[in-house]
C-alpha positions as YAML, in Angstrom:
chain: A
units: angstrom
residues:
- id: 1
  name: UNK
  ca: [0.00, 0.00, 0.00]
- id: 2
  name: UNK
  ca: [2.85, 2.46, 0.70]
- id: 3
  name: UNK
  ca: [4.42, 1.74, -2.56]
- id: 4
  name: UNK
  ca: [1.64, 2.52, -4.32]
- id: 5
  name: UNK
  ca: [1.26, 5.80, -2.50]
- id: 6
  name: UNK
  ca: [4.48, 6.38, -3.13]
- id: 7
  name: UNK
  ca: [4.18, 5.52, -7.21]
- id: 8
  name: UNK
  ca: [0.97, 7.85, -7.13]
- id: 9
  name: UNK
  ca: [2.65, 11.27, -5.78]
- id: 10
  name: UNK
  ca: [5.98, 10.36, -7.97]
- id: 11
  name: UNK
  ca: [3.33, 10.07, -11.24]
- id: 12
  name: UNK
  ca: [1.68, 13.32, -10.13]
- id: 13
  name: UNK
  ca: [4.83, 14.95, -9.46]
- id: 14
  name: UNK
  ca: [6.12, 13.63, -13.30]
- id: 15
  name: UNK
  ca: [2.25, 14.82, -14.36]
- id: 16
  name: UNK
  ca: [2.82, 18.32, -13.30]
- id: 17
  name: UNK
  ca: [6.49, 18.67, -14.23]
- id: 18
  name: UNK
  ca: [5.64, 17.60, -17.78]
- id: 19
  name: UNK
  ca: [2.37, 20.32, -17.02]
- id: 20
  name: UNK
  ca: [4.42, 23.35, -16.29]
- id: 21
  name: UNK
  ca: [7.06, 22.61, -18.99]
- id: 22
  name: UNK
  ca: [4.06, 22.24, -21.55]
- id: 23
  name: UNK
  ca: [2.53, 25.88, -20.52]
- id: 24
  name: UNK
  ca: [6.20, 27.32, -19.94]
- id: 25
  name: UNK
  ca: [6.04, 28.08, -16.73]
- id: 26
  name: UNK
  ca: [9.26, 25.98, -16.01]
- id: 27
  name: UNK
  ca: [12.36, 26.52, -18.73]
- id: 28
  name: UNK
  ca: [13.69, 23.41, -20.65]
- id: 29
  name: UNK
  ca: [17.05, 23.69, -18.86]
- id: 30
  name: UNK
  ca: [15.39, 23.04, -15.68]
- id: 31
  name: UNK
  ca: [12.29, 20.83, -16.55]
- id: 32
  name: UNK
  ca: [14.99, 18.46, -17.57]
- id: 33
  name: UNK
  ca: [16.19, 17.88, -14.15]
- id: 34
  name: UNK
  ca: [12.89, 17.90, -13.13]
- id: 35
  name: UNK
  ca: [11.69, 15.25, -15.34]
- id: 36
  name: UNK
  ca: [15.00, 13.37, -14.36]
- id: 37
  name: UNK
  ca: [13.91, 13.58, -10.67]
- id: 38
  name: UNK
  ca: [10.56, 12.55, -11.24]
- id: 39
  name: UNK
  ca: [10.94, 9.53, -13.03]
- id: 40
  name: UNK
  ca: [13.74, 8.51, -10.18]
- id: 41
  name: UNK
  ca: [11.38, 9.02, -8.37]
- id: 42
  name: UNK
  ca: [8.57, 6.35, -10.03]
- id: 43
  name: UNK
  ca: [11.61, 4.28, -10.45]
- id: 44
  name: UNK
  ca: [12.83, 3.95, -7.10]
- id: 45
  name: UNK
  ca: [9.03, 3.76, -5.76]
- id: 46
  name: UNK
  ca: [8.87, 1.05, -7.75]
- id: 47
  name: UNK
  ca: [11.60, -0.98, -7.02]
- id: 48
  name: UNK
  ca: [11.66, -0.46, -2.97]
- id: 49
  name: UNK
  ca: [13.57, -3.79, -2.59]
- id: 50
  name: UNK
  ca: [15.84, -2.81, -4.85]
- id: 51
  name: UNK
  ca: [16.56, -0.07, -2.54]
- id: 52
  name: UNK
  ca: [16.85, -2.36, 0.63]
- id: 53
  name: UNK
  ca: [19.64, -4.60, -1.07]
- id: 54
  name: UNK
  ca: [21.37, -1.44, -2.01]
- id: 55
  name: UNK
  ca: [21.22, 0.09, 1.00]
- id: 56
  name: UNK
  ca: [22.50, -3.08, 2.56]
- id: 57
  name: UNK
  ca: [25.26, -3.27, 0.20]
- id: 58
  name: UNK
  ca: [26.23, 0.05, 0.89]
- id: 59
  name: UNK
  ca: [26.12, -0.09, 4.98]
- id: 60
  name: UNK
  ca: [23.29, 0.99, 5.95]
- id: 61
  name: UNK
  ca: [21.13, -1.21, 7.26]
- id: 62
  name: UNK
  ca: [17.62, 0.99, 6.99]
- id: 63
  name: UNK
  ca: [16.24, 1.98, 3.89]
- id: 64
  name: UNK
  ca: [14.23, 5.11, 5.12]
- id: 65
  name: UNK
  ca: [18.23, 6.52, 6.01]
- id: 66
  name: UNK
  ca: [19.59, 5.56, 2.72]
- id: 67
  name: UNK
  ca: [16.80, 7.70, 0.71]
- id: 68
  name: UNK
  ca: [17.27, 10.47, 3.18]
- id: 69
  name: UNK
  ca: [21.38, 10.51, 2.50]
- id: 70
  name: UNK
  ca: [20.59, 10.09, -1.52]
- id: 71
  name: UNK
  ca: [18.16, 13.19, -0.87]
- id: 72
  name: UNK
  ca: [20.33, 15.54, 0.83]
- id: 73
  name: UNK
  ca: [23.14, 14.68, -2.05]
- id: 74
  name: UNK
  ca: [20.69, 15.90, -4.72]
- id: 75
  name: UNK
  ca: [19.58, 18.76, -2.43]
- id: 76
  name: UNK
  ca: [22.91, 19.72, -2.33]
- id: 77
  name: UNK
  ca: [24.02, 19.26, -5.65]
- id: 78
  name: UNK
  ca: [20.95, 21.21, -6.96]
- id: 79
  name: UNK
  ca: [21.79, 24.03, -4.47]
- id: 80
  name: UNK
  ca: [25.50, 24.08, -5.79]
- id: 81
  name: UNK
  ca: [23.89, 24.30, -9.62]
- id: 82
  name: UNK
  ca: [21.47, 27.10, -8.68]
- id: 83
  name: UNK
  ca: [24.33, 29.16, -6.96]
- id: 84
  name: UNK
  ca: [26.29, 28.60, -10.12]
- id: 85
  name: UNK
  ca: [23.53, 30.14, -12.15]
- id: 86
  name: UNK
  ca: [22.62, 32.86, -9.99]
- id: 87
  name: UNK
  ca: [26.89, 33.52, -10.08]
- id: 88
  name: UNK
  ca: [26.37, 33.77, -13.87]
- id: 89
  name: UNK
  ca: [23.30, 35.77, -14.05]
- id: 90
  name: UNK
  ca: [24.48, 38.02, -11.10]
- id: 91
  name: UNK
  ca: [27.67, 38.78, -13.60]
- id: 92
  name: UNK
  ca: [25.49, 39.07, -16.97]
- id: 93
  name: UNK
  ca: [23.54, 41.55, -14.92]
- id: 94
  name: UNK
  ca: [26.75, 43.67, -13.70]
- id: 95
  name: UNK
  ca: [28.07, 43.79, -17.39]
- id: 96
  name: UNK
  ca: [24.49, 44.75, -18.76]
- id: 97
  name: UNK
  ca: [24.43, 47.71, -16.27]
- id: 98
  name: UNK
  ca: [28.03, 49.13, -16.89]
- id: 99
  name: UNK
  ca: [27.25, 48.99, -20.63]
- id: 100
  name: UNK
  ca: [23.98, 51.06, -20.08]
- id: 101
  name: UNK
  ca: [25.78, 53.57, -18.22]
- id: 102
  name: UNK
  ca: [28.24, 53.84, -21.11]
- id: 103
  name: UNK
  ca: [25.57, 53.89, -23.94]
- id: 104
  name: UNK
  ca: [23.89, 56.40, -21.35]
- id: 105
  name: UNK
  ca: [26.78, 58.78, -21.21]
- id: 106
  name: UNK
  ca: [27.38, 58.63, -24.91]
- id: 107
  name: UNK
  ca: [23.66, 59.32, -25.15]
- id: 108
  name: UNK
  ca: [24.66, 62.66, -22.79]
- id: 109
  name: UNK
  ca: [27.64, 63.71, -24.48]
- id: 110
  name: UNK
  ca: [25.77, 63.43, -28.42]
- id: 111
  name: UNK
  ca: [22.61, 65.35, -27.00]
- id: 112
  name: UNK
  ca: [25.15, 67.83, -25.72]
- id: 113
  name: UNK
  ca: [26.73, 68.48, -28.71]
- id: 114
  name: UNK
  ca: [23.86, 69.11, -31.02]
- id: 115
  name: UNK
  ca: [22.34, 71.60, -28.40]
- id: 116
  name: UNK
  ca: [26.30, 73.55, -28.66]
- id: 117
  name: UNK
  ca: [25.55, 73.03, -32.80]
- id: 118
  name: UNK
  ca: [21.98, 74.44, -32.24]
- id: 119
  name: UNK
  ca: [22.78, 77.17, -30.14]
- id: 120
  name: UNK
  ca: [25.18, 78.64, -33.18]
...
């Protein structure tokens, strides 16, 4: 019965990832991740004595720990990928600013000089 709770709230999960990517509300760089996760997801609700003999094989002798450790490891790693794009969208943002203040001033400086050519 828990499995098949489990398999249901993946599926929805999957349902409503493939939803938002659909109505693009969620970009194609991250829906794939998303997608990725979610089908994990049906997988390894699917296949929870899979997850026992690999959690045995790896030390740990209850399953409910092993899918918490697995879970903060993709926590973390998505954490690590959104800081990287924030990084690169904090320094796109800094460039696009200091070239508006230079188109700006060039703006200044040309609507300066035809107001000195219009003033002869």
């Amino acid at each position: 019965m828990n499995q098949l709770v489990a398999i249901l709230i993946t599926l929805f999960f999957l349902g409503l990832t493939v939803s938002f990517t659909v109505t693009h509300k969620l970009k194609d760089r991250y829906a794939f991740l998303w997608l990725v996760t979610a089908i994990a997801g049906v997988l390894s609700a699917a296949c929870i004595p899979l997850l026992n003999r690999l959690a045995l094989w790896m030390g740990i002798a209850y399953m409910p720990t092993f899918v918490f450790l697995v879970t903060i490891i993709f926590i973390l790693a998505l954490l690590v990928r959104q800081t990287m794009s924030l990084s690169n969208q904090s320094e796109k943002m800094k460039r696009l600013t200091q070239e508006f203040a230079v188109m700006e001033k060039k703006l200044l400086e040309l609507q300066q000089s035809v107001e000195g050519r219009e003033s002869l």
